[in-house]
Amino acid sequence: MTTEIKMIYAEAEEQLGVMETEANALNPKAEPEITGNVLEVATKLNSVAKELENLLTTYQTLLLNNVQTSKNSVQYMKEQDEKISAAINGAVLNKPYVTYS
């Protein structure tokens, strides 16, 4: 049983570009802190907002790193396909032909 993976490089690169654009469009900045309010809930909301900002910033960084790693993998696979194709074509073109009479 053989397994064949077909990759359409243009589509993969396009989708990774879309993901990168969307990741860059994320705005992980929290709203300004609530000031002038002595209620405990305001302090808690400020704390939660800061934690959420940190989480979203970390997520954005991780997502952008994953997109870049995926782009590198696609590029590597494309280069390997081209090398294999060139090797196969070279072997076929340099193969001596046998004639039968």
Short mmCIF file of N, CA and C in Angstrom, two decimals:
data_model
loop_
_atom_site.label_atom_id
_atom_site.label_comp_id
_atom_site.label_asym_id
_atom_site.label_seq_id
_atom_site.Cartn_x
_atom_site.Cartn_y
_atom_site.Cartn_z
N MET A 1 0.85 -1.17 0.00
CA MET A 1 0.00 0.00 0.00
C MET A 1 0.90 1.24 0.00
N THR A 2 0.63 2.13 -0.89
CA THR A 2 1.42 3.36 -0.94
C THR A 2 0.58 4.54 -0.47
N THR A 3 1.26 5.46 0.10
CA THR A 3 0.60 6.69 0.55
C THR A 3 1.22 7.83 -0.23
N GLU A 4 0.39 8.61 -0.82
CA GLU A 4 0.87 9.73 -1.62
C GLU A 4 0.31 11.02 -1.04
N ILE A 5 1.18 11.97 -0.85
CA ILE A 5 0.76 13.27 -0.35
C ILE A 5 0.95 14.26 -1.49
N LYS A 6 -0.11 14.90 -1.86
CA LYS A 6 -0.03 15.91 -2.90
C LYS A 6 -0.22 17.27 -2.26
N MET A 7 0.75 18.12 -2.47
CA MET A 7 0.66 19.46 -1.90
C MET A 7 0.61 20.48 -3.03
N ILE A 8 -0.38 21.30 -2.96
CA ILE A 8 -0.47 22.41 -3.91
C ILE A 8 0.16 23.60 -3.21
N TYR A 9 1.41 23.87 -3.58
CA TYR A 9 2.21 24.84 -2.85
C TYR A 9 1.59 26.24 -2.86
N ALA A 10 1.03 26.65 -3.98
CA ALA A 10 0.45 27.99 -4.06
C ALA A 10 -0.70 28.14 -3.05
N GLU A 11 -1.53 27.10 -2.93
CA GLU A 11 -2.65 27.17 -1.98
C GLU A 11 -2.15 27.19 -0.54
N ALA A 12 -1.16 26.35 -0.25
CA ALA A 12 -0.62 26.32 1.11
C ALA A 12 -0.01 27.67 1.48
N GLU A 13 0.78 28.22 0.56
CA GLU A 13 1.42 29.51 0.81
C GLU A 13 0.38 30.62 0.96
N GLU A 14 -0.68 30.56 0.14
CA GLU A 14 -1.75 31.56 0.22
C GLU A 14 -2.45 31.51 1.58
N GLN A 15 -2.79 30.30 2.02
CA GLN A 15 -3.49 30.16 3.30
C GLN A 15 -2.60 30.57 4.48
N LEU A 16 -1.33 30.26 4.39
CA LEU A 16 -0.41 30.70 5.45
C LEU A 16 -0.29 32.22 5.47
N GLY A 17 -0.34 32.83 4.29
CA GLY A 17 -0.33 34.30 4.21
C GLY A 17 -1.57 34.90 4.86
N VAL A 18 -2.71 34.27 4.63
CA VAL A 18 -3.96 34.73 5.24
C VAL A 18 -3.87 34.61 6.76
N MET A 19 -3.35 33.47 7.22
CA MET A 19 -3.22 33.28 8.67
C MET A 19 -2.28 34.31 9.28
N GLU A 20 -1.19 34.61 8.58
CA GLU A 20 -0.24 35.60 9.09
C GLU A 20 -0.88 36.99 9.16
N THR A 21 -1.64 37.33 8.13
CA THR A 21 -2.33 38.63 8.11
C THR A 21 -3.33 38.73 9.27
N GLU A 22 -4.09 37.66 9.47
CA GLU A 22 -5.07 37.65 10.56
C GLU A 22 -4.39 37.70 11.93
N ALA A 23 -3.29 36.98 12.07
CA ALA A 23 -2.57 36.99 13.35
C ALA A 23 -2.01 38.38 13.64
N ASN A 24 -1.51 39.04 12.61
CA ASN A 24 -0.99 40.40 12.80
C ASN A 24 -2.11 41.40 13.09
N ALA A 25 -3.32 41.08 12.65
CA ALA A 25 -4.45 41.97 12.87
C ALA A 25 -5.01 41.87 14.29
N LEU A 26 -4.62 40.82 15.01
CA LEU A 26 -5.09 40.69 16.39
C LEU A 26 -4.61 41.89 17.21
N ASN A 27 -5.50 42.37 18.05
CA ASN A 27 -5.14 43.48 18.92
C ASN A 27 -5.22 43.00 20.37
N PRO A 28 -4.09 42.55 20.90
CA PRO A 28 -4.14 41.98 22.25
C PRO A 28 -4.12 43.02 23.37
N LYS A 29 -4.15 44.29 23.03
CA LYS A 29 -4.10 45.33 24.06
C LYS A 29 -5.41 45.40 24.84
N ALA A 30 -5.28 45.43 26.14
CA ALA A 30 -6.46 45.54 27.01
C ALA A 30 -6.93 47.00 27.03
N GLU A 31 -8.16 47.16 27.44
CA GLU A 31 -8.69 48.51 27.62
C GLU A 31 -7.94 49.19 28.76
N PRO A 32 -7.94 50.51 28.77
CA PRO A 32 -7.26 51.20 29.88
C PRO A 32 -7.87 50.80 31.22
N GLU A 33 -7.03 50.84 32.24
CA GLU A 33 -7.50 50.45 33.57
C GLU A 33 -8.61 51.36 34.06
N ILE A 34 -9.47 50.78 34.86
CA ILE A 34 -10.53 51.54 35.52
C ILE A 34 -9.88 52.30 36.67
N THR A 35 -9.99 53.61 36.64
CA THR A 35 -9.36 54.41 37.70
C THR A 35 -10.43 55.19 38.45
N GLY A 36 -10.09 55.58 39.62
CA GLY A 36 -11.00 56.39 40.42
C GLY A 36 -12.13 55.60 41.04
N ASN A 37 -12.06 54.30 40.97
CA ASN A 37 -13.10 53.45 41.52
C ASN A 37 -12.47 52.57 42.59
N VAL A 38 -13.00 52.61 43.78
CA VAL A 38 -12.42 51.88 44.89
C VAL A 38 -13.07 50.51 45.11
N LEU A 39 -14.02 50.16 44.27
CA LEU A 39 -14.67 48.86 44.43
C LEU A 39 -13.71 47.73 44.07
N GLU A 40 -13.83 46.65 44.80
CA GLU A 40 -12.95 45.50 44.57
C GLU A 40 -13.13 44.93 43.16
N VAL A 41 -14.35 45.01 42.62
CA VAL A 41 -14.62 44.47 41.28
C VAL A 41 -13.81 45.22 40.22
N ALA A 42 -13.60 46.51 40.41
CA ALA A 42 -12.80 47.28 39.45
C ALA A 42 -11.35 46.80 39.46
N THR A 43 -10.83 46.52 40.63
CA THR A 43 -9.46 46.01 40.75
C THR A 43 -9.36 44.63 40.10
N LYS A 44 -10.37 43.81 40.34
CA LYS A 44 -10.38 42.47 39.75
C LYS A 44 -10.49 42.54 38.23
N LEU A 45 -11.32 43.42 37.72
CA LEU A 45 -11.45 43.58 36.27
C LEU A 45 -10.13 44.05 35.65
N ASN A 46 -9.45 44.96 36.32
CA ASN A 46 -8.15 45.41 35.83
C ASN A 46 -7.16 44.25 35.77
N SER A 47 -7.18 43.41 36.80
CA SER A 47 -6.29 42.26 36.86
C SER A 47 -6.60 41.25 35.75
N VAL A 48 -7.87 40.97 35.55
CA VAL A 48 -8.29 40.03 34.51
C VAL A 48 -7.94 40.57 33.13
N ALA A 49 -8.13 41.87 32.92
CA ALA A 49 -7.81 42.47 31.63
C ALA A 49 -6.31 42.34 31.33
N LYS A 50 -5.48 42.55 32.32
CA LYS A 50 -4.03 42.43 32.15
C LYS A 50 -3.64 40.99 31.83
N GLU A 51 -4.23 40.04 32.54
CA GLU A 51 -3.95 38.62 32.28
C GLU A 51 -4.39 38.23 30.86
N LEU A 52 -5.55 38.72 30.45
CA LEU A 52 -6.05 38.43 29.11
C LEU A 52 -5.12 39.03 28.06
N GLU A 53 -4.64 40.23 28.30
CA GLU A 53 -3.70 40.87 27.37
C GLU A 53 -2.43 40.02 27.24
N ASN A 54 -1.91 39.55 28.36
CA ASN A 54 -0.71 38.70 28.33
C ASN A 54 -0.97 37.41 27.57
N LEU A 55 -2.13 36.80 27.81
CA LEU A 55 -2.49 35.56 27.14
C LEU A 55 -2.60 35.77 25.63
N LEU A 56 -3.29 36.83 25.23
CA LEU A 56 -3.46 37.09 23.80
C LEU A 56 -2.15 37.45 23.12
N THR A 57 -1.28 38.16 23.81
CA THR A 57 0.03 38.49 23.25
C THR A 57 0.85 37.21 23.04
N THR A 58 0.81 36.34 24.03
CA THR A 58 1.52 35.06 23.92
C THR A 58 0.95 34.22 22.78
N TYR A 59 -0.37 34.18 22.67
CA TYR A 59 -1.04 33.44 21.60
C TYR A 59 -0.64 33.99 20.24
N GLN A 60 -0.64 35.30 20.09
CA GLN A 60 -0.28 35.92 18.82
C GLN A 60 1.16 35.58 18.44
N THR A 61 2.06 35.64 19.40
CA THR A 61 3.46 35.32 19.14
C THR A 61 3.61 33.86 18.73
N LEU A 62 2.94 32.98 19.45
CA LEU A 62 2.99 31.55 19.13
C LEU A 62 2.41 31.28 17.75
N LEU A 63 1.30 31.89 17.44
CA LEU A 63 0.66 31.71 16.14
C LEU A 63 1.57 32.17 15.01
N LEU A 64 2.19 33.33 15.17
CA LEU A 64 3.10 33.84 14.14
C LEU A 64 4.33 32.94 13.99
N ASN A 65 4.82 32.41 15.10
CA ASN A 65 5.95 31.47 15.02
C ASN A 65 5.55 30.19 14.29
N ASN A 66 4.35 29.69 14.56
CA ASN A 66 3.86 28.48 13.89
C ASN A 66 3.66 28.72 12.40
N VAL A 67 3.16 29.88 12.03
CA VAL A 67 2.98 30.21 10.61
C VAL A 67 4.35 30.22 9.93
N GLN A 68 5.33 30.85 10.56
CA GLN A 68 6.67 30.91 9.96
C GLN A 68 7.27 29.52 9.84
N THR A 69 7.10 28.69 10.84
CA THR A 69 7.61 27.32 10.78
C THR A 69 6.93 26.55 9.65
N SER A 70 5.62 26.75 9.50
CA SER A 70 4.89 26.08 8.42
C SER A 70 5.36 26.57 7.06
N LYS A 71 5.60 27.86 6.92
CA LYS A 71 6.12 28.40 5.66
C LYS A 71 7.48 27.77 5.34
N ASN A 72 8.33 27.65 6.35
CA ASN A 72 9.63 27.04 6.15
C ASN A 72 9.50 25.58 5.72
N SER A 73 8.54 24.87 6.32
CA SER A 73 8.32 23.46 5.98
C SER A 73 7.82 23.32 4.55
N VAL A 74 6.91 24.17 4.14
CA VAL A 74 6.39 24.13 2.78
C VAL A 74 7.53 24.42 1.80
N GLN A 75 8.35 25.41 2.10
CA GLN A 75 9.48 25.75 1.23
C GLN A 75 10.46 24.58 1.14
N TYR A 76 10.73 23.95 2.27
CA TYR A 76 11.64 22.80 2.29
C TYR A 76 11.08 21.65 1.44
N MET A 77 9.78 21.35 1.60
CA MET A 77 9.17 20.28 0.81
C MET A 77 9.21 20.60 -0.68
N LYS A 78 8.99 21.85 -1.01
CA LYS A 78 9.04 22.27 -2.41
C LYS A 78 10.45 22.06 -2.98
N GLU A 79 11.46 22.46 -2.23
CA GLU A 79 12.84 22.28 -2.67
C GLU A 79 13.19 20.81 -2.82
N GLN A 80 12.73 19.98 -1.88
CA GLN A 80 13.01 18.55 -1.95
C GLN A 80 12.31 17.92 -3.16
N ASP A 81 11.08 18.32 -3.43
CA ASP A 81 10.37 17.82 -4.61
C ASP A 81 11.12 18.18 -5.89
N GLU A 82 11.63 19.42 -5.94
CA GLU A 82 12.37 19.85 -7.12
C GLU A 82 13.66 19.06 -7.28
N LYS A 83 14.37 18.78 -6.17
CA LYS A 83 15.60 17.98 -6.23
C LYS A 83 15.31 16.56 -6.70
N ILE A 84 14.26 15.97 -6.14
CA ILE A 84 13.90 14.60 -6.52
C ILE A 84 13.49 14.55 -7.98
N SER A 85 12.71 15.53 -8.39
CA SER A 85 12.28 15.59 -9.79
C SER A 85 13.47 15.73 -10.72
N ALA A 86 14.42 16.59 -10.36
CA ALA A 86 15.61 16.77 -11.19
C ALA A 86 16.43 15.49 -11.24
N ALA A 87 16.53 14.79 -10.11
CA ALA A 87 17.29 13.53 -10.08
C ALA A 87 16.61 12.47 -10.95
N ILE A 88 15.30 12.39 -10.87
CA ILE A 88 14.57 11.42 -11.69
C ILE A 88 14.70 11.77 -13.17
N ASN A 89 14.52 13.04 -13.49
CA ASN A 89 14.65 13.45 -14.89
C ASN A 89 16.06 13.20 -15.41
N GLY A 90 17.06 13.47 -14.57
CA GLY A 90 18.44 13.23 -14.98
C GLY A 90 18.70 11.75 -15.20
N ALA A 91 18.15 10.90 -14.35
CA ALA A 91 18.34 9.46 -14.49
C ALA A 91 17.67 8.95 -15.75
N VAL A 92 16.49 9.47 -16.04
CA VAL A 92 15.76 9.03 -17.23
C VAL A 92 16.47 9.51 -18.49
N LEU A 93 16.93 10.74 -18.49
CA LEU A 93 17.59 11.28 -19.69
C LEU A 93 18.95 10.66 -19.94
N ASN A 94 19.65 10.23 -18.90
CA ASN A 94 20.98 9.66 -19.04
C ASN A 94 20.98 8.15 -19.16
N LYS A 95 19.81 7.54 -19.14
CA LYS A 95 19.71 6.10 -19.20
C LYS A 95 19.99 5.63 -20.63
N PRO A 96 20.90 4.71 -20.79
CA PRO A 96 21.16 4.22 -22.15
C PRO A 96 19.96 3.41 -22.65
N TYR A 97 19.64 3.62 -23.88
CA TYR A 97 18.52 2.91 -24.46
C TYR A 97 19.00 1.56 -25.02
N VAL A 98 18.20 0.59 -24.79
CA VAL A 98 18.52 -0.74 -25.29
C VAL A 98 17.59 -1.01 -26.46
N THR A 99 18.16 -1.43 -27.55
CA THR A 99 17.33 -1.76 -28.71
C THR A 99 17.36 -3.26 -28.91
N TYR A 100 16.26 -3.78 -29.31
CA TYR A 100 16.15 -5.21 -29.56
C TYR A 100 15.93 -5.43 -31.04
N SER A 101 16.60 -6.42 -31.57
CA SER A 101 16.40 -6.70 -32.99
C SER A 101 15.67 -7.99 -33.19
#
